[in-house]
GROMACS .gro file of C-alpha atoms in nm:
model
  371
    1MET     CA    1   9.905   7.933   9.498
    2ALA     CA    2   9.679   7.632   9.475
    3GLN     CA    3   9.713   7.560   9.852
    4TRP     CA    4   9.561   7.917   9.918
    5GLY     CA    5   9.321   7.993   9.629
    6ALA     CA    6   9.045   7.828   9.814
    7VAL     CA    7   9.057   8.149  10.039
    8TRP     CA    8   8.935   8.351   9.766
    9PHE     CA    9   8.666   8.104   9.640
   10ALA     CA   10   8.530   8.103   9.994
   11CYS     CA   11   8.532   8.465  10.028
   12ILE     CA   12   8.357   8.543   9.705
   13ALA     CA   13   7.999   8.468   9.874
   14VAL     CA   14   8.068   8.734  10.146
   15CYS     CA   15   8.316   8.978  10.022
   16PHE     CA   16   8.106   9.151   9.768
   17ALA     CA   17   7.828   9.212  10.031
   18ALA     CA   18   7.966   9.554  10.075
   19ASP     CA   19   7.949   9.826   9.825
   20GLN     CA   20   8.241   9.800   9.599
   21THR     CA   21   8.109  10.022   9.324
   22ARG     CA   22   8.256  10.337   9.484
   23ILE     CA   23   8.625  10.413   9.534
   24GLY     CA   24   8.724  10.292   9.900
   25GLU     CA   25   8.634  10.521  10.169
   26GLY     CA   26   8.957  10.412  10.372
   27ASN     CA   27   9.218  10.469  10.068
   28ALA     CA   28   9.320  10.805  10.206
   29ALA     CA   29   9.379  10.709  10.562
   30ALA     CA   30   9.579  10.385  10.438
   31ALA     CA   31   9.798  10.617  10.229
   32ALA     CA   32   9.880  10.828  10.504
   33LEU     CA   33   9.959  10.542  10.731
   34ALA     CA   34  10.184  10.370  10.471
   35GLY     CA   35  10.367  10.696  10.408
   36LYS     CA   36  10.487  10.704  10.763
   37SER     CA   37  10.596  10.350  10.775
   38SER     CA   38  10.985  10.324  10.734
   39ALA     CA   39  10.926   9.945  10.642
   40VAL     CA   40  10.699  10.016  10.361
   41GLN     CA   41  10.887  10.328  10.223
   42SER     CA   42  11.232  10.138  10.235
   43ALA     CA   43  11.039   9.857  10.028
   44LYS     CA   44  10.896  10.095   9.767
   45ALA     CA   45  11.249  10.269   9.743
   46LEU     CA   46  11.410   9.907   9.670
   47ILE     CA   47  11.130   9.851   9.396
   48LEU     CA   48  11.201  10.186   9.231
   49LYS     CA   49  11.571  10.138   9.246
   50GLN     CA   50  11.559   9.808   9.071
   51ALA     CA   51  11.281   9.903   8.807
   52ALA     CA   52  11.532  10.201   8.734
   53GLN     CA   53  11.792   9.931   8.642
   54ILE     CA   54  11.584   9.775   8.363
   55GLN     CA   55  11.769   9.795   8.054
   56ASP     CA   56  11.484   9.804   7.792
   57VAL     CA   57  11.370  10.170   7.766
   58LYS     CA   58  10.995  10.091   7.692
   59LEU     CA   59  10.974   9.850   7.978
   60ARG     CA   60  11.161  10.049   8.219
   61GLN     CA   61  10.946  10.381   8.148
   62ALA     CA   62  10.624  10.187   8.175
   63THR     CA   63  10.725  10.025   8.497
   64LEU     CA   64  10.842  10.328   8.670
   65ASP     CA   65  10.515  10.511   8.525
   66ALA     CA   66  10.301  10.228   8.660
   67LEU     CA   67  10.435  10.305   9.020
   68THR     CA   68  10.324  10.656   9.014
   69ALA     CA   69   9.943  10.773   9.136
   70SER     CA   70   9.899  10.954   8.825
   71THR     CA   71   9.959  10.664   8.583
   72CYS     CA   72   9.692  10.609   8.320
   73ILE     CA   73   9.530  10.273   8.351
   74ALA     CA   74   9.565  10.170   7.983
   75HIS     CA   75   9.318   9.868   8.008
   76ARG     CA   76   9.048  10.095   8.150
   77ALA     CA   77   9.066  10.380   7.926
   78GLY     CA   78   8.732  10.477   7.763
   79LEU     CA   79   8.544  10.187   7.905
   80ASP     CA   80   8.187  10.262   7.982
   81ALA     CA   81   7.925  10.035   8.137
   82ALA     CA   82   7.809   9.892   7.802
   83LYS     CA   83   8.165   9.805   7.701
   84LYS     CA   84   8.222   9.661   8.028
   85ARG     CA   85   7.943   9.439   7.999
   86VAL     CA   86   8.045   9.322   7.643
   87ILE     CA   87   8.376   9.230   7.786
   88ALA     CA   88   8.220   9.048   8.080
   89ASP     CA   89   7.982   8.859   7.818
   90ALA     CA   90   8.288   8.756   7.622
   91LEU     CA   91   8.454   8.608   7.920
   92ILE     CA   92   8.158   8.414   7.995
   93ALA     CA   93   8.133   8.281   7.641
   94ALA     CA   94   8.472   8.179   7.650
   95ASP     CA   95   8.426   7.970   7.969
   96LEU     CA   96   8.677   8.213   8.137
   97ALA     CA   97   8.415   8.350   8.393
   98ASP     CA   98   8.093   8.234   8.551
   99ALA     CA   99   7.764   8.447   8.485
  100SER     CA  100   7.738   8.658   8.818
  101GLU     CA  101   7.584   8.968   8.928
  102VAL     CA  102   7.938   9.074   9.064
  103LEU     CA  103   8.142   9.001   8.760
  104VAL     CA  104   8.145   9.333   8.598
  105GLY     CA  105   8.233   9.488   8.947
  106GLY     CA  106   8.498   9.227   9.012
  107VAL     CA  107   8.665   9.277   8.651
  108PHE     CA  108   8.634   9.637   8.675
  109PRO     CA  109   8.670   9.766   9.032
  110PRO     CA  110   8.612  10.159   9.067
  111VAL     CA  111   8.905  10.379   8.977
  112ARG     CA  112   8.963  10.763   8.944
  113ASN     CA  113   8.836  10.930   8.633
  114GLU     CA  114   8.632  10.644   8.538
  115GLU     CA  115   8.546  10.624   8.158
  116SER     CA  116   8.794  10.888   8.057
  117SER     CA  117   9.094  10.832   7.834
  118CYS     CA  118   9.322  10.854   8.135
  119PRO     CA  119   9.164  10.652   8.453
  120THR     CA  120   9.395  10.643   8.744
  121LEU     CA  121   9.467  10.440   9.056
  122PRO     CA  122   9.201  10.458   9.325
  123GLN     CA  123   9.497  10.464   9.578
  124PRO     CA  124   9.891  10.505   9.566
  125PHE     CA  125  10.070  10.191   9.496
  126ASP     CA  126  10.236  10.188   9.822
  127SER     CA  127   9.921  10.194  10.047
  128ALA     CA  128   9.772   9.883   9.875
  129PRO     CA  129   9.776   9.558  10.075
  130GLY     CA  130   9.950   9.238   9.962
  131SER     CA  131   9.615   9.015   9.944
  132SER     CA  132   9.273   8.990  10.098
  133PHE     CA  133   9.209   9.114  10.461
  134GLY     CA  134   9.361   8.858  10.688
  135GLY     CA  135   9.591   8.705  10.422
  136HIS     CA  136   9.947   8.767  10.347
  137HIS     CA  137  10.065   9.138  10.379
  138SER     CA  138   9.713   9.245  10.435
  139TYR     CA  139   9.801   9.592  10.572
  140PRO     CA  140   9.859   9.939  10.424
  141GLY     CA  141  10.184   9.903  10.233
  142GLY     CA  142  10.190   9.528  10.231
  143LEU     CA  143  10.206   9.525   9.877
  144ALA     CA  144  10.523   9.711   9.826
  145ILE     CA  145  10.685   9.484  10.104
  146HIS     CA  146  10.557   9.149   9.922
  147GLU     CA  147  10.686   9.266   9.578
  148SER     CA  148  11.025   9.392   9.711
  149PHE     CA  149  11.072   9.048   9.859
  150ASN     CA  150  10.942   8.856   9.553
  151LEU     CA  151  11.155   9.078   9.312
  152LEU     CA  152  11.478   9.003   9.522
  153SER     CA  153  11.364   8.631   9.560
  154GLY     CA  154  11.385   8.608   9.170
  155LEU     CA  155  11.711   8.751   9.127
  156SER     CA  156  11.842   8.530   9.405
  157TYR     CA  157  11.700   8.218   9.224
  158ALA     CA  158  11.883   8.328   8.911
  159GLN     CA  159  12.196   8.371   9.088
  160LEU     CA  160  12.175   8.036   9.259
  161TYR     CA  161  12.112   7.847   8.915
  162GLU     CA  162  12.398   8.004   8.760
  163SER     CA  163  12.626   7.918   9.073
  164VAL     CA  164  12.521   7.563   9.053
  165TYR     CA  165  12.493   7.487   8.685
  166GLY     CA  166  12.772   7.714   8.553
  167PRO     CA  167  12.825   8.102   8.513
  168GLY     CA  168  12.602   8.276   8.294
  169PRO     CA  169  12.422   8.504   8.238
  170TYR     CA  170  12.147   8.292   8.130
  171PHE     CA  171  11.835   8.496   8.242
  172SER     CA  172  11.698   8.832   8.155
  173ARG     CA  173  11.735   9.052   8.454
  174ASP     CA  174  11.461   9.289   8.288
  175ILE     CA  175  11.212   9.011   8.308
  176LEU     CA  176  11.292   8.921   8.671
  177ILE     CA  177  11.268   9.263   8.790
  178ALA     CA  178  10.943   9.370   8.581
  179ALA     CA  179  10.753   9.033   8.608
  180PRO     CA  180  10.690   9.057   8.982
  181ILE     CA  181  10.622   9.424   8.989
  182TRP     CA  182  10.354   9.393   8.712
  183HIS     CA  183  10.227   9.069   8.857
  184ASP     CA  184  10.076   9.215   9.172
  185TRP     CA  185  10.052   9.583   9.057
  186ALA     CA  186   9.656   9.570   9.011
  187LYS     CA  187   9.636   9.486   9.373
  188ALA     CA  188   9.617   9.876   9.411
  189ILE     CA  189   9.276   9.853   9.213
  190VAL     CA  190   9.151   9.520   9.346
  191PHE     CA  191   9.223   9.563   9.716
  192GLN     CA  192   9.094   9.903   9.817
  193TRP     CA  193   9.029  10.010  10.195
  194ASN     CA  194   8.698  10.035  10.357
  195ALA     CA  195   8.640  10.279  10.619
  196ASP     CA  196   8.636  10.028  10.905
  197GLY     CA  197   9.013   9.925  10.805
  198THR     CA  198   8.905   9.597  10.601
  199GLU     CA  199   8.933   9.547  10.229
  200PHE     CA  200   8.737   9.495   9.915
  201GLY     CA  201   8.670   9.140   9.817
  202GLU     CA  202   8.850   8.997   9.514
  203LEU     CA  203   8.682   8.813   9.232
  204SER     CA  204   8.854   8.496   9.082
  205PHE     CA  205   8.794   8.403   8.711
  206GLY     CA  206   9.007   8.306   8.419
  207GLY     CA  207   8.803   7.968   8.444
  208SER     CA  208   8.476   7.864   8.518
  209ALA     CA  209   8.269   7.594   8.668
  210LYS     CA  210   8.354   7.386   8.336
  211VAL     CA  211   8.711   7.487   8.332
  212ASP     CA  212   8.950   7.449   8.628
  213SER     CA  213   9.172   7.769   8.582
  214LYS     CA  214   9.019   8.032   8.822
  215THR     CA  215   9.264   8.256   8.979
  216PRO     CA  216   9.224   8.602   9.164
  217ALA     CA  217   9.149   8.904   8.949
  218HIS     CA  218   9.474   9.094   9.032
  219HIS     CA  219   9.664   8.831   8.816
  220ILE     CA  220   9.457   8.881   8.515
  221LEU     CA  221   9.414   9.261   8.535
  222GLY     CA  222   9.773   9.305   8.570
  223LEU     CA  223   9.824   9.119   8.253
  224ALA     CA  224   9.565   9.305   8.062
  225GLU     CA  225   9.754   9.612   8.166
  226THR     CA  226  10.099   9.506   8.039
  227MET     CA  227   9.923   9.367   7.719
  228LYS     CA  228   9.751   9.714   7.663
  229ARG     CA  229  10.075   9.886   7.695
  230GLY     CA  230  10.244   9.683   7.425
  231LEU     CA  231  10.499   9.526   7.643
  232ASP     CA  232  10.703   9.233   7.507
  233ALA     CA  233  10.558   8.880   7.489
  234ASP     CA  234  10.844   8.726   7.684
  235LEU     CA  235  10.738   8.935   7.985
  236ILE     CA  236  10.378   8.885   7.937
  237ILE     CA  237  10.436   8.498   7.950
  238ALA     CA  238  10.673   8.515   8.235
  239GLN     CA  239  10.406   8.741   8.435
  240ALA     CA  240  10.141   8.512   8.352
  241SER     CA  241  10.330   8.220   8.515
  242ALA     CA  242  10.321   8.382   8.863
  243HIS     CA  243  10.022   8.153   8.975
  244ALA     CA  244  10.116   7.836   8.775
  245ALA     CA  245  10.448   7.744   8.615
  246PRO     CA  246  10.332   7.640   8.261
  247VAL     CA  247  10.496   7.296   8.312
  248LEU     CA  248  10.385   6.945   8.449
  249GLY     CA  249  10.029   6.979   8.304
  250SER     CA  250   9.950   7.353   8.409
  251GLU     CA  251  10.012   7.519   8.079
  252TYR     CA  252   9.655   7.517   8.007
  253LYS     CA  253   9.587   7.754   8.322
  254VAL     CA  254   9.856   8.013   8.199
  255VAL     CA  255   9.694   7.991   7.840
  256ASN     CA  256   9.351   8.075   7.986
  257TRP     CA  257   9.480   8.346   8.196
  258ILE     CA  258   9.647   8.496   7.893
  259ARG     CA  259   9.323   8.458   7.714
  260ALA     CA  260   9.118   8.631   7.966
  261ALA     CA  261   9.349   8.907   8.003
  262ALA     CA  262   9.350   8.955   7.602
  263ILE     CA  263   8.981   8.982   7.614
  264ILE     CA  264   8.994   9.269   7.874
  265ALA     CA  265   9.269   9.439   7.674
  266ARG     CA  266   9.083   9.390   7.349
  267LEU     CA  267   9.357   9.224   7.147
  268ASP     CA  268   9.426   8.891   6.982
  269PRO     CA  269   9.657   8.697   7.175
  270VAL     CA  270   9.790   8.500   6.882
  271ALA     CA  271   9.861   8.794   6.677
  272ALA     CA  272  10.040   8.954   6.975
  273GLY     CA  273  10.259   8.661   6.997
  274TYR     CA  274  10.156   8.517   7.337
  275LEU     CA  275   9.994   8.209   7.214
  276VAL     CA  276   9.973   7.970   6.926
  277HIS     CA  277   9.662   7.790   6.777
  278GLY     CA  278   9.626   7.428   6.868
  279ALA     CA  279   9.402   7.162   6.724
  280SER     CA  280   9.088   7.397   6.800
  281ALA     CA  281   9.033   7.757   6.890
  282ARG     CA  282   9.027   7.639   7.254
  283GLU     CA  283   9.321   7.464   7.240
  284MET     CA  284   9.596   7.693   7.240
  285ARG     CA  285   9.949   7.678   7.363
  286LEU     CA  286  10.213   7.937   7.472
  287ALA     CA  287  10.424   8.073   7.198
  288ARG     CA  288  10.745   8.013   7.405
  289HIS     CA  289  10.848   7.895   7.741
  290LEU     CA  290  11.161   8.040   7.901
  291PRO     CA  291  11.344   7.953   8.240
  292GLU     CA  292  11.228   8.292   8.355
  293ASP     CA  293  10.865   8.163   8.381
  294SER     CA  294  10.954   7.920   8.627
  295ILE     CA  295  11.178   8.143   8.828
  296HIS     CA  296  10.906   8.386   8.845
  297ASN     CA  297  10.660   8.127   8.959
  298LEU     CA  298  10.896   8.010   9.245
  299SER     CA  299  10.958   8.389   9.342
  300ASP     CA  300  10.588   8.423   9.415
  301ALA     CA  301  10.595   8.144   9.659
  302ASP     CA  302  10.647   8.361   9.975
  303PHE     CA  303  10.292   8.282  10.092
  304VAL     CA  304  10.446   7.953  10.234
  305PHE     CA  305  10.569   8.174  10.537
  306SER     CA  306  10.383   8.491  10.487
  307ILE     CA  307  10.044   8.345  10.529
  308PRO     CA  308  10.092   8.168  10.864
  309ALA     CA  309  10.293   8.475  10.980
  310VAL     CA  310  10.004   8.687  10.958
  311ALA     CA  311   9.782   8.449  11.147
  312GLN     CA  312  10.043   8.437  11.418
  313ALA     CA  313  10.086   8.816  11.411
  314GLU     CA  314   9.717   8.863  11.434
  315ALA     CA  315   9.690   8.643  11.744
  316LEU     CA  316   9.964   8.818  11.923
  317LEU     CA  317   9.784   9.166  11.840
  318LYS     CA  318   9.472   9.038  11.991
  319GLN     CA  319   9.662   8.907  12.294
  320PHE     CA  320   9.818   9.247  12.358
  321ALA     CA  321   9.515   9.470  12.243
  322GLY     CA  322   9.379   9.513  12.584
  323GLU     CA  323   9.691   9.699  12.723
  324PHE     CA  324   9.665   9.937  12.438
  325GLY     CA  325   9.288  10.018  12.498
  326TYR     CA  326   9.161   9.832  12.199
  327GLU     CA  327   8.899   9.526  12.134
  328ALA     CA  328   8.931   9.297  11.852
  329GLY     CA  329   8.669   9.307  11.594
  330ARG     CA  330   8.595   9.668  11.625
  331ALA     CA  331   8.689   9.936  11.347
  332ASP     CA  332   8.898  10.138  11.576
  333TYR     CA  333   9.109   9.802  11.653
  334ASN     CA  334   9.165   9.788  11.272
  335VAL     CA  335   9.243  10.137  11.183
  336ARG     CA  336   9.433  10.256  11.492
  337PHE     CA  337   9.588   9.927  11.616
  338ARG     CA  338   9.594   9.621  11.376
  339ASN     CA  339   9.700   9.816  11.062
  340PRO     CA  340   9.935  10.053  11.203
  341ALA     CA  341  10.123   9.779  11.381
  342LEU     CA  342  10.135   9.565  11.095
  343SER     CA  343  10.227   9.843  10.860
  344HIS     CA  344  10.512   9.938  11.087
  345LEU     CA  345  10.644   9.605  11.215
  346THR     CA  346  10.524   9.367  10.936
  347ALA     CA  347  10.385   9.008  11.036
  348GLU     CA  348  10.703   8.826  10.947
  349ARG     CA  349  10.915   9.034  11.169
  350MET     CA  350  10.664   9.001  11.459
  351VAL     CA  351  10.688   8.611  11.418
  352LEU     CA  352  11.075   8.616  11.403
  353MET     CA  353  11.119   8.862  11.703
  354GLY     CA  354  10.872   8.641  11.917
  355ALA     CA  355  10.594   8.794  12.186
  356GLN     CA  356  10.810   8.983  12.399
  357GLY     CA  357  10.978   9.157  12.121
  358VAL     CA  358  10.642   9.230  11.965
  359LEU     CA  359  10.505   9.378  12.295
  360GLN     CA  360  10.820   9.598  12.341
  361GLU     CA  361  10.798   9.709  11.968
  362LEU     CA  362  10.414   9.781  12.026
  363ARG     CA  363  10.497  10.006  12.330
  364LYS     CA  364  10.745  10.204  12.123
  365LEU     CA  365  10.451  10.265  11.859
  366ARG     CA  366  10.227  10.394  12.149
  367ALA     CA  367  10.509  10.626  12.273
  368SER     CA  368  10.550  10.762  11.903
  369LYS     CA  369  10.154  10.806  11.889
  370ILE     CA  370  10.130  10.562  11.595
  371ILE     CA  371   9.891  10.327  11.780
   0.00000   0.00000   0.00000
């Protein structure tokens, strides 16, 4: 994550220039596109199948519920503008955010049924992208594909450890399934779609100019949600470790992300069993550290391939755009060519199949009237 966190920091100055106070105008079109992609729908089916295998009843029910469009966003229930400002001020006071005119909007992107007892997602889980526009899996349905890979990656890591170091089981399969699903879940809130096929920008917080632990908002908002739903502390800590394993001097980052999420969830992280007090109120430690924390961190490392893959795929799409009647940089290029091509083919597959293979697949998509 450290290698690409700078992408978000550079983005903040421009990404919030557009109006992000209203639900994304392109959300419905993105949902329709993702619904027709076999790649996206198979990834979603894999996630649902794995989630259904979670043994803990409360965790299984909460996780399956969270993947539905009608799920109630627990950490947003009943929050009006005044309450949001109180939370934002608390984050600033704790050195977990910088004073900014975009802070409230960045922490509380628009959702449906705002301020009600049951606010709901602004778009279906399976239409959300996997990251900011131009980043990894940045197309309708990219989130499902990203999460399915990470979920399987975590389970595979556990199997490898047991194969090398002796038969287990040593790891909680429940945590290895649920942590990657919940970690990126809030991207359906953060990364909404604009009418021109681009995305909302994302704020980074969980640190400040004084404290070097900022991270993209989706990570903290997902934690706030699992906290508010009362899920187990072992899951919370493993989930919080996605962007940095709490080892080798990075525990303070995980602690700060949990502190920030607890402020949003309006609860005490010590009383909840996530943290323990240190020498001072700001010197907290994790209440426990399990191997699942590090495995979840490893499973979120797909960006090593997926970020350069999308850059290479973008270059191929621009190279071939003229044959299909599109010009890069235009709204119709994003909505009718780039996003459909990536949703159906994925950037990783495009890189693996090579230029001629991509061109053949694009021609098939044109014949099917997808692009």
